[in-house]
Coordinates of C-alpha atoms in Angstrom, one line a residue:
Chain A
X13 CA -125.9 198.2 30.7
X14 CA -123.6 199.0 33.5
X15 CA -120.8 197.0 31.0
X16 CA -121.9 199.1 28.3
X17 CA -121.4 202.0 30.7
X18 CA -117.3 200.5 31.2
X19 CA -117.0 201.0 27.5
X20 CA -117.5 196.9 26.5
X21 CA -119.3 197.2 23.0
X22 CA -120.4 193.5 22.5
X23 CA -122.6 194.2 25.5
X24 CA -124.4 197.1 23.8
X25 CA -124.4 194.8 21.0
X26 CA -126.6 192.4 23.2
X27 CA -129.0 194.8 23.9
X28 CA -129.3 196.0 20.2
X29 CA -130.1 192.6 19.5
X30 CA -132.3 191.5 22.8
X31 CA -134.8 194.6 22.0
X32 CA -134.4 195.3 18.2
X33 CA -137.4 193.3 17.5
X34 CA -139.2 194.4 20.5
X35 CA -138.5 198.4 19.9
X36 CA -139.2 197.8 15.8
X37 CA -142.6 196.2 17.2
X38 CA -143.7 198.9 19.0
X39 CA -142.9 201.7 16.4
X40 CA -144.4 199.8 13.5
X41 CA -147.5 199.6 15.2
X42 CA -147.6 202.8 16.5
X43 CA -146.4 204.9 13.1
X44 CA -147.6 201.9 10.3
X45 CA -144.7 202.2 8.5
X46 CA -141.7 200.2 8.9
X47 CA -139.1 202.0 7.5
X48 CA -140.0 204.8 10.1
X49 CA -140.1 202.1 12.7
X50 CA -136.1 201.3 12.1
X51 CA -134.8 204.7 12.0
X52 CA -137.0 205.3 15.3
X53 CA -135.1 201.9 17.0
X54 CA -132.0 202.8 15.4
X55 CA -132.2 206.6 17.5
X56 CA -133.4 204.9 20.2
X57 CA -130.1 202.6 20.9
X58 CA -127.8 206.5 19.6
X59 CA -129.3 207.7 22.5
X60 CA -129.2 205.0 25.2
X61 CA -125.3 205.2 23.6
X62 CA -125.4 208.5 24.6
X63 CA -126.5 208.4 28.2
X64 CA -124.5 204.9 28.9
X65 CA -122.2 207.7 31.2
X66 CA -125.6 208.8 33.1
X67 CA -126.7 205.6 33.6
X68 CA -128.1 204.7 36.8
X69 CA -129.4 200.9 37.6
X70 CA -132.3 202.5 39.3
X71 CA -135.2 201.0 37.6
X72 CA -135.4 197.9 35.1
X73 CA -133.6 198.2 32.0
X74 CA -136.4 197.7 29.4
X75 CA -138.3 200.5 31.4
X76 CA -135.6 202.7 30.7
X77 CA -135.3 201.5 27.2
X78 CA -139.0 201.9 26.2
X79 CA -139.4 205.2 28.2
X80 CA -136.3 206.8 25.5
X81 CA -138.8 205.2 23.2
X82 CA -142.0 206.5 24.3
X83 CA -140.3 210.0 24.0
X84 CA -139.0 210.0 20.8
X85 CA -142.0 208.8 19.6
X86 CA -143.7 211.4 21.1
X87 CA -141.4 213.9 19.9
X88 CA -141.1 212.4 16.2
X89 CA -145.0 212.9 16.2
X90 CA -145.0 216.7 17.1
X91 CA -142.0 217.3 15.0
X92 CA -143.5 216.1 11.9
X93 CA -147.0 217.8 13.3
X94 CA -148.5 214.4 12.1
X95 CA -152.0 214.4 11.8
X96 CA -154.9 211.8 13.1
X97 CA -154.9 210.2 9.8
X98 CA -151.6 208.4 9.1
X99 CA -150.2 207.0 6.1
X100 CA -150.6 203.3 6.5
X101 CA -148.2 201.0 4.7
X102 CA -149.7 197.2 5.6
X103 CA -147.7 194.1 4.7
X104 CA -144.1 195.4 4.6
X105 CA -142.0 196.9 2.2
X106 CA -143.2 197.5 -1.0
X107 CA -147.0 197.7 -0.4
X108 CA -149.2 200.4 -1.0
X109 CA -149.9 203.1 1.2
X110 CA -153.3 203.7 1.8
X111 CA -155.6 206.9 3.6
X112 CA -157.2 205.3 6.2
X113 CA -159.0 207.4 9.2
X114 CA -161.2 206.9 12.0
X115 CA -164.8 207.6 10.3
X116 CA -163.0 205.0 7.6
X117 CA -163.0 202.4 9.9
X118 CA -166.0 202.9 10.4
X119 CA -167.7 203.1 7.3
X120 CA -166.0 199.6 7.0
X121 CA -166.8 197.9 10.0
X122 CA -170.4 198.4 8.8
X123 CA -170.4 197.6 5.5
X124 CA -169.0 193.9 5.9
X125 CA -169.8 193.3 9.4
X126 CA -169.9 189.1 9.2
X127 CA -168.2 188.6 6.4
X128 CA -164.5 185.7 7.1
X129 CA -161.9 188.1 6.8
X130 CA -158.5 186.6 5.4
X131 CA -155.2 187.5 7.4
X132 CA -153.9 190.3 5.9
X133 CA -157.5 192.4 5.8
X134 CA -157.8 191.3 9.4
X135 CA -154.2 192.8 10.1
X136 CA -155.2 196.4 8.2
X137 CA -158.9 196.4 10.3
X138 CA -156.7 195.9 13.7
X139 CA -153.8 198.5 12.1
X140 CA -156.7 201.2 11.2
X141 CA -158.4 200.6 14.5
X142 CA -155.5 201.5 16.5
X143 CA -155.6 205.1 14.6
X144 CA -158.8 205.6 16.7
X145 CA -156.6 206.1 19.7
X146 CA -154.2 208.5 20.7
X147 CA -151.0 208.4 20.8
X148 CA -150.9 207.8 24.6
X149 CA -153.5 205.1 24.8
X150 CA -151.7 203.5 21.6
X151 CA -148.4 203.8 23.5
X152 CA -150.0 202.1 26.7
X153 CA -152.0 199.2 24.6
X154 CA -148.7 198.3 22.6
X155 CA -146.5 198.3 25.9
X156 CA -149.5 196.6 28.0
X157 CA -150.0 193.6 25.0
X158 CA -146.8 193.2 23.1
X159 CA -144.3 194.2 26.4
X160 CA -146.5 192.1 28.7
X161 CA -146.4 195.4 31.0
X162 CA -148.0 196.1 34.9
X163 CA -149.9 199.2 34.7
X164 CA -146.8 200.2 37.2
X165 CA -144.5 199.7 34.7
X166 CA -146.4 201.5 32.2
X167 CA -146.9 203.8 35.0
X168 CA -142.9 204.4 35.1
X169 CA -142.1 204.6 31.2
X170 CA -144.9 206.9 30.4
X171 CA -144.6 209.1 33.7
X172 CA -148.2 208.5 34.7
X173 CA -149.5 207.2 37.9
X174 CA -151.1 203.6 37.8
X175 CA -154.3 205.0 38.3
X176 CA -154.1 207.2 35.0
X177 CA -152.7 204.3 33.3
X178 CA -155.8 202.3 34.1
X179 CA -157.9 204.4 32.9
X180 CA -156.3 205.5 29.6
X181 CA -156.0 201.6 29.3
X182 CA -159.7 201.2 29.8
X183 CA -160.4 203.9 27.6
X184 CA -158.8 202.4 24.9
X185 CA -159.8 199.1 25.3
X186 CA -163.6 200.3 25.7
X187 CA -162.6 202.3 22.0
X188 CA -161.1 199.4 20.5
X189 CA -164.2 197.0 21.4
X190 CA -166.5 199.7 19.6
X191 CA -164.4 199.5 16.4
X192 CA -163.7 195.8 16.6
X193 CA -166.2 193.7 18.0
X194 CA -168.0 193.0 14.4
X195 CA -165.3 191.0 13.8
X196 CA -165.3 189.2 17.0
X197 CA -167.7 185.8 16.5
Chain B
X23 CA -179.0 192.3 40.1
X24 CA -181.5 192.1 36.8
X25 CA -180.0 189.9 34.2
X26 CA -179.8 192.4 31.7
X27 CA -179.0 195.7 33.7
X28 CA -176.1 197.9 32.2
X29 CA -173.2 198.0 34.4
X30 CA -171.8 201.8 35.7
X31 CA -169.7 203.6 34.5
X32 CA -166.9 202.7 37.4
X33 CA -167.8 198.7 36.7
X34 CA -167.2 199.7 32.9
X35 CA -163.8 201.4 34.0
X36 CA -163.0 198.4 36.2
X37 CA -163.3 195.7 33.6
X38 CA -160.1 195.9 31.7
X39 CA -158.2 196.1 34.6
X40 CA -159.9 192.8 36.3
X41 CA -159.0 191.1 33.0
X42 CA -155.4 192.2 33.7
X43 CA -155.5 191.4 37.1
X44 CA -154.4 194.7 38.1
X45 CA -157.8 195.3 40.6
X46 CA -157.3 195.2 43.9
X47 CA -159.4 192.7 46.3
X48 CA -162.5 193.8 47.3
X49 CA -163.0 195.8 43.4
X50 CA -162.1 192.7 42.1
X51 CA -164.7 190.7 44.4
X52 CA -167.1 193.2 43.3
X53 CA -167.3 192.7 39.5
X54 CA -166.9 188.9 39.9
X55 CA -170.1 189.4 41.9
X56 CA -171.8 191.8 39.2
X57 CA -170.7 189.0 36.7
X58 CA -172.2 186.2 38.0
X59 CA -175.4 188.3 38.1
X60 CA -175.2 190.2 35.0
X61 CA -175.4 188.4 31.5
X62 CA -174.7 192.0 30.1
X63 CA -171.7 192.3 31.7
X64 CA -170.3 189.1 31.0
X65 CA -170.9 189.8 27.5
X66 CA -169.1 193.3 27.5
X67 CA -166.2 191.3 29.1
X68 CA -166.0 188.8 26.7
X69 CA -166.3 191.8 23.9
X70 CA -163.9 193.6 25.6
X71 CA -161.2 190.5 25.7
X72 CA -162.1 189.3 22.4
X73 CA -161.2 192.8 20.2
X74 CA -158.2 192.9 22.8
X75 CA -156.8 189.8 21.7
X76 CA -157.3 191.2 18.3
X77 CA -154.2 193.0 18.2
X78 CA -151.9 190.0 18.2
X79 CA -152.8 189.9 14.5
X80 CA -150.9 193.0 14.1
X81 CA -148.1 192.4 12.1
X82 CA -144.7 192.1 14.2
X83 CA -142.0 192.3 12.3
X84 CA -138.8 191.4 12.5
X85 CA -135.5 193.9 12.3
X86 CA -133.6 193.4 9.2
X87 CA -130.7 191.3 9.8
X88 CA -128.3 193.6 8.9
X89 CA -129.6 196.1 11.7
X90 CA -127.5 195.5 14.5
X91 CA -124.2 195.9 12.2
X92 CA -125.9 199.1 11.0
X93 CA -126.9 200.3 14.4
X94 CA -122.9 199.6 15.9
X95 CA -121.7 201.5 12.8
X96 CA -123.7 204.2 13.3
X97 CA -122.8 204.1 17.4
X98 CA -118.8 204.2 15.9
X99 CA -119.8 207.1 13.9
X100 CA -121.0 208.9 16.9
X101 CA -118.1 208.1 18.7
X102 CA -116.0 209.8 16.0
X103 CA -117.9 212.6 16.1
X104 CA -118.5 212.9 19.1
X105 CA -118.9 216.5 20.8
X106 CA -117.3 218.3 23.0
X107 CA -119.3 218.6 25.5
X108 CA -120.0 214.6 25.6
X109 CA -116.0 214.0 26.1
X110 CA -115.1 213.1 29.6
X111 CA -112.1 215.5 30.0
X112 CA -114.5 218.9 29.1
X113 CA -117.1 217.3 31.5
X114 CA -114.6 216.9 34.1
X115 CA -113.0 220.2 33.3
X116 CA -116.0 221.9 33.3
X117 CA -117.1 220.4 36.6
X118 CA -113.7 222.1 38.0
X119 CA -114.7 225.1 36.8
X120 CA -117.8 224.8 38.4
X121 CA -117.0 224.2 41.8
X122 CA -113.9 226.9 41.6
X123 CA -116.9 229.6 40.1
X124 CA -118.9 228.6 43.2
X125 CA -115.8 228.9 45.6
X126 CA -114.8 232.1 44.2
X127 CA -118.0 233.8 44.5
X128 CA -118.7 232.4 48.1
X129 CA -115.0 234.2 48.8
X130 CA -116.4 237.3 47.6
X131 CA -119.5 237.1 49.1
X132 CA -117.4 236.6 52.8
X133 CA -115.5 239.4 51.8
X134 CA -118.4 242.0 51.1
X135 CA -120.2 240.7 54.4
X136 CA -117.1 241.2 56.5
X137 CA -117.0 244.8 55.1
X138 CA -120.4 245.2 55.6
X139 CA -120.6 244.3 58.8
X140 CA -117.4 246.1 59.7
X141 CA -118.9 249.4 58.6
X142 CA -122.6 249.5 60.0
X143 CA -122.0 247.8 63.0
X144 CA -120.9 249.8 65.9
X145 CA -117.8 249.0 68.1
X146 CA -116.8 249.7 71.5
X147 CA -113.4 251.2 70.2
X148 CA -115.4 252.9 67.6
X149 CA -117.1 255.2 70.2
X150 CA -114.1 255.8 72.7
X151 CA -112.0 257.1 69.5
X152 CA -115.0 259.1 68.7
X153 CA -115.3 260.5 72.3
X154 CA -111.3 260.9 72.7
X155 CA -111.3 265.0 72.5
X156 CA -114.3 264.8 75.6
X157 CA -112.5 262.8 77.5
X158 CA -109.2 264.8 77.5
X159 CA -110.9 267.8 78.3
X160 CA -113.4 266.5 80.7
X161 CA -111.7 267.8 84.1
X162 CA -111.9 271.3 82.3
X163 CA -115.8 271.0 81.4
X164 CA -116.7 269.9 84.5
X165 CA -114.5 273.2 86.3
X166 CA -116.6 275.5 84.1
X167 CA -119.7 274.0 85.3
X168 CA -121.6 276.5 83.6
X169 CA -122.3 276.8 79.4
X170 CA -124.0 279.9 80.1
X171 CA -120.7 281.4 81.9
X172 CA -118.5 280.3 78.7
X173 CA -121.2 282.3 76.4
X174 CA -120.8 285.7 78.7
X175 CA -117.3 285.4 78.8
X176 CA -116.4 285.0 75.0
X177 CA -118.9 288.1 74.5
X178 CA -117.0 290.2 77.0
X179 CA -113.4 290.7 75.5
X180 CA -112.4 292.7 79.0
X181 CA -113.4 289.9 81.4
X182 CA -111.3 287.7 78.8
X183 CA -107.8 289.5 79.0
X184 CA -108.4 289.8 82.9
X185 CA -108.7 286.4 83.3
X186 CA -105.7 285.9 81.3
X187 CA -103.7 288.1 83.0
X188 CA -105.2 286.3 86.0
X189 CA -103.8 283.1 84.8
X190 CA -100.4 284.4 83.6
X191 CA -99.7 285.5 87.1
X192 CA -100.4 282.3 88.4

C-alpha cells in the first residue's frame, strides 16, 4: 500500500487482484446478488485509491481493506432503505430471483426436515438462513468464516470491542443453529 | 452435573467462542468441564459447529476476469477527474492558508490583549501624571493649612483685595 501511496499502479493492481475474490465473497453473501457484489468491490478499491495519500501502516492491510468494506456496506444498506427480506439471486447470473424471508425459512426447514438436499438447495437454505441475521452479525460471521478473523480483528474493522464481537458472534451462531440444524445429520 | 441438565445462559454465550478458541483459560477449563459432564451440551456444541460449517456451502464466487482491468480503468478515470480538493497543490495551499489564518488571528488577539491590558491596568506613571497639578501646588496647600480659611476668604471680597495689596507690597 505504502507503494501504492508513491504513486506505483501495478502495486494497487496487486491488491485489486489479492482481495477481488475475497471482497466479491463477502458482498455476495451479504447482499445475494452478485452484480451488487462487484460494483460494491469495485467502490471499495475507488476509495482505498482515494485515501492511498492518508494512508497510515497502522494496522494490517486487509483490516483496513474490509473495514472501507464493512462501511460501504453499511451505508449501501441504509441508502437503498433495504428491507429484512432481500431479493435473492442463487446460482449466478441469469437465475431467478426469488422472495425469500425469515418466517420462509422457516416454513421450509419444517416442511422437509430429513429429506438429502442436493447442492444448489443446500446453498439457497444456507443463503436464506443468513437473512435471519442482521447485518452486523452477518458482517461478523462472513469476516469470522470466510476471512479466518480473531474476534480482535473483527473487533478493529467493525469498531467493536472483542467482547461485543463475541457476543454478536454467539448470537448469530446460536440463530443460525435454530434455522439450520434440520439439515445437520 | 446431571447428564441432561441445560447449560446457562453464560455457558451458551461461551460455546462459540471455545469452538474458536477465543476463551480465555480458566472459561475455557470451565466448559470443557461442563462437557465432559453434560451430554446436552456436547450435543448443542456439535449443533452449533455443524450449522456453522454450513456456510462453506455458500456460493463463493469468483471476480470476473475482466475486473481488475475494469477496476484500473475506472481508478484512471478518477484520476482524470479528479477534484480539487483531492490535488496535492490545493491541499498544500490550503494548509498554508491555514496556518497563516491561525497566525494572523493569534497577531490580533496579542494585539487586543496588549491594548487591553494597557488601558485597565494602572501604572505608576499613570498616577504621578494624574497627581502633577497637586504636586506643583503642594507647598501652597500645605501654607493655607486650613479649607475652611480659603472658603471665608473667597466669600469676603474686602479681606481679598487686602491681602492683595498685602502681597503687592511685598
Amino acid at each position: 500500500m505504502l507503494r501504492v501511496k508513491d504513486g506505483d499502479d501495478s502495486a494497487f493492481a496487486q491488491i485489486v487482484e489479492r482481495f477481488q475474490n475475497r471482497l466479491i465473497g463477502i458482498f455476495t453473501s451479504m447482499f445475494a446478488d452478485s452484480a451488487l457484489a462487484e460494483d460494491l468491490a469495485q467502490e471499495v478499491f475507488l476509495r482505498i485509491y482515494r485515501a492511498k495519500q492518508g494512508y497510515e501502516p497502522t494496522a494490517k492491510l486487509s483490516t483496513w481493506i474490509f473495514q472501507i468494506a464493512n462501511n460501504l456496506a453499511s451505508n449501501s444498506r441504509r441508502s437503498k432503505g433495504r428491507k429484512k427480506e432481500v431479493q435473492f439471486q442463487v446460482g449466478g447470473s441469469g437465475s431467478q430471483a426469488v422472495q425469500v424471508g425469515e418466517s420462509n425459512v422457516a416454513e421450509k426447514s419444517a416442511m422437509m426436515p430429513t429429506r438429502q438436499l442436493d447442492k444448489t438447495e443446500m446453498q439457497e437454505r444456507v443463503q436464506s438462513a443468513l437473512t435471519v441475521l442482521n447485518e452486523r452479525q452477518r458482517m461478523a460471521v462472513l469476516l469470522h468464516r470466510f476471512e479466518g478473523m480473531s474476534y480482535a480483528d473483527i473487533g478493529e474493522t467493525m469498531e467493536l470491542s472483542t467482547q461485543a464481537v463475541k457476543s454478536l458472534l454467539s448470537r448469530a451462531r446460536e440463530n443460525l443453529r435454530e434455522v439450520l440444524e434440520t439439515y445437520v445429520t | 452435573m446431571e447428564k441432561l441438565q441445560r447449560l446457562s445462559s453464560e455457558d451458551r454465550d461461551n460455546l462459540p467462542a471455545y469452538l474458536d478458541g477465543e476463551l480465555n483459560e480458566e472459561a475455557t477449563r470451565r466448559i470443557e468441564s461442563i462437557l465432559v459432564q453434560s451430554s446436552v451440551a456436547r450435543n448443542d456444541l456439535e449443533l452449533l459447529s455443524k450449522t456453522y460449517d454450513l456456510l462453506d456451502e455458500l456460493p463463493r464466487p469468483d471476480a470476473p476476469k475482466d475486473f481488475i482491468e475494469k477496476t484500473l480503468a475506472t481508478v484512471k478515470m478518477e484520476r482524470v477527474k479528479v477534484s480539487l480538493s483531492d490535488q496535492v497543490w490545493f491541499q498544500t495551499s490550503q494548509k498554508i492558508l491555514v496556518l497563516l489564518g491561525w497566525t494572523v488571528a493569534l497577531v490580533i488577539a496579542s494585539v487586543a490583549g496588549f491594548a487591553v491590558t494597557n488601558r485597565m491596568v494602572e501604572r505608576p506613571d499613570d498616577v504621578l501624571a494624574e497627581e502633577l497639578p497637586l504636586m506643583r501646588n503642594l507647598d501652597r496647600y500645605e501654607e493655607v493649612q486650613s479649607i475652611d480659611f480659603l472658603d471665608q476668604l473667597t466669600r469676603s471680597e474686602e479681606l481679598l483685595n487686602q491681602m492683595r495689596k498685602a502681597t503687592s507690597h511685598e
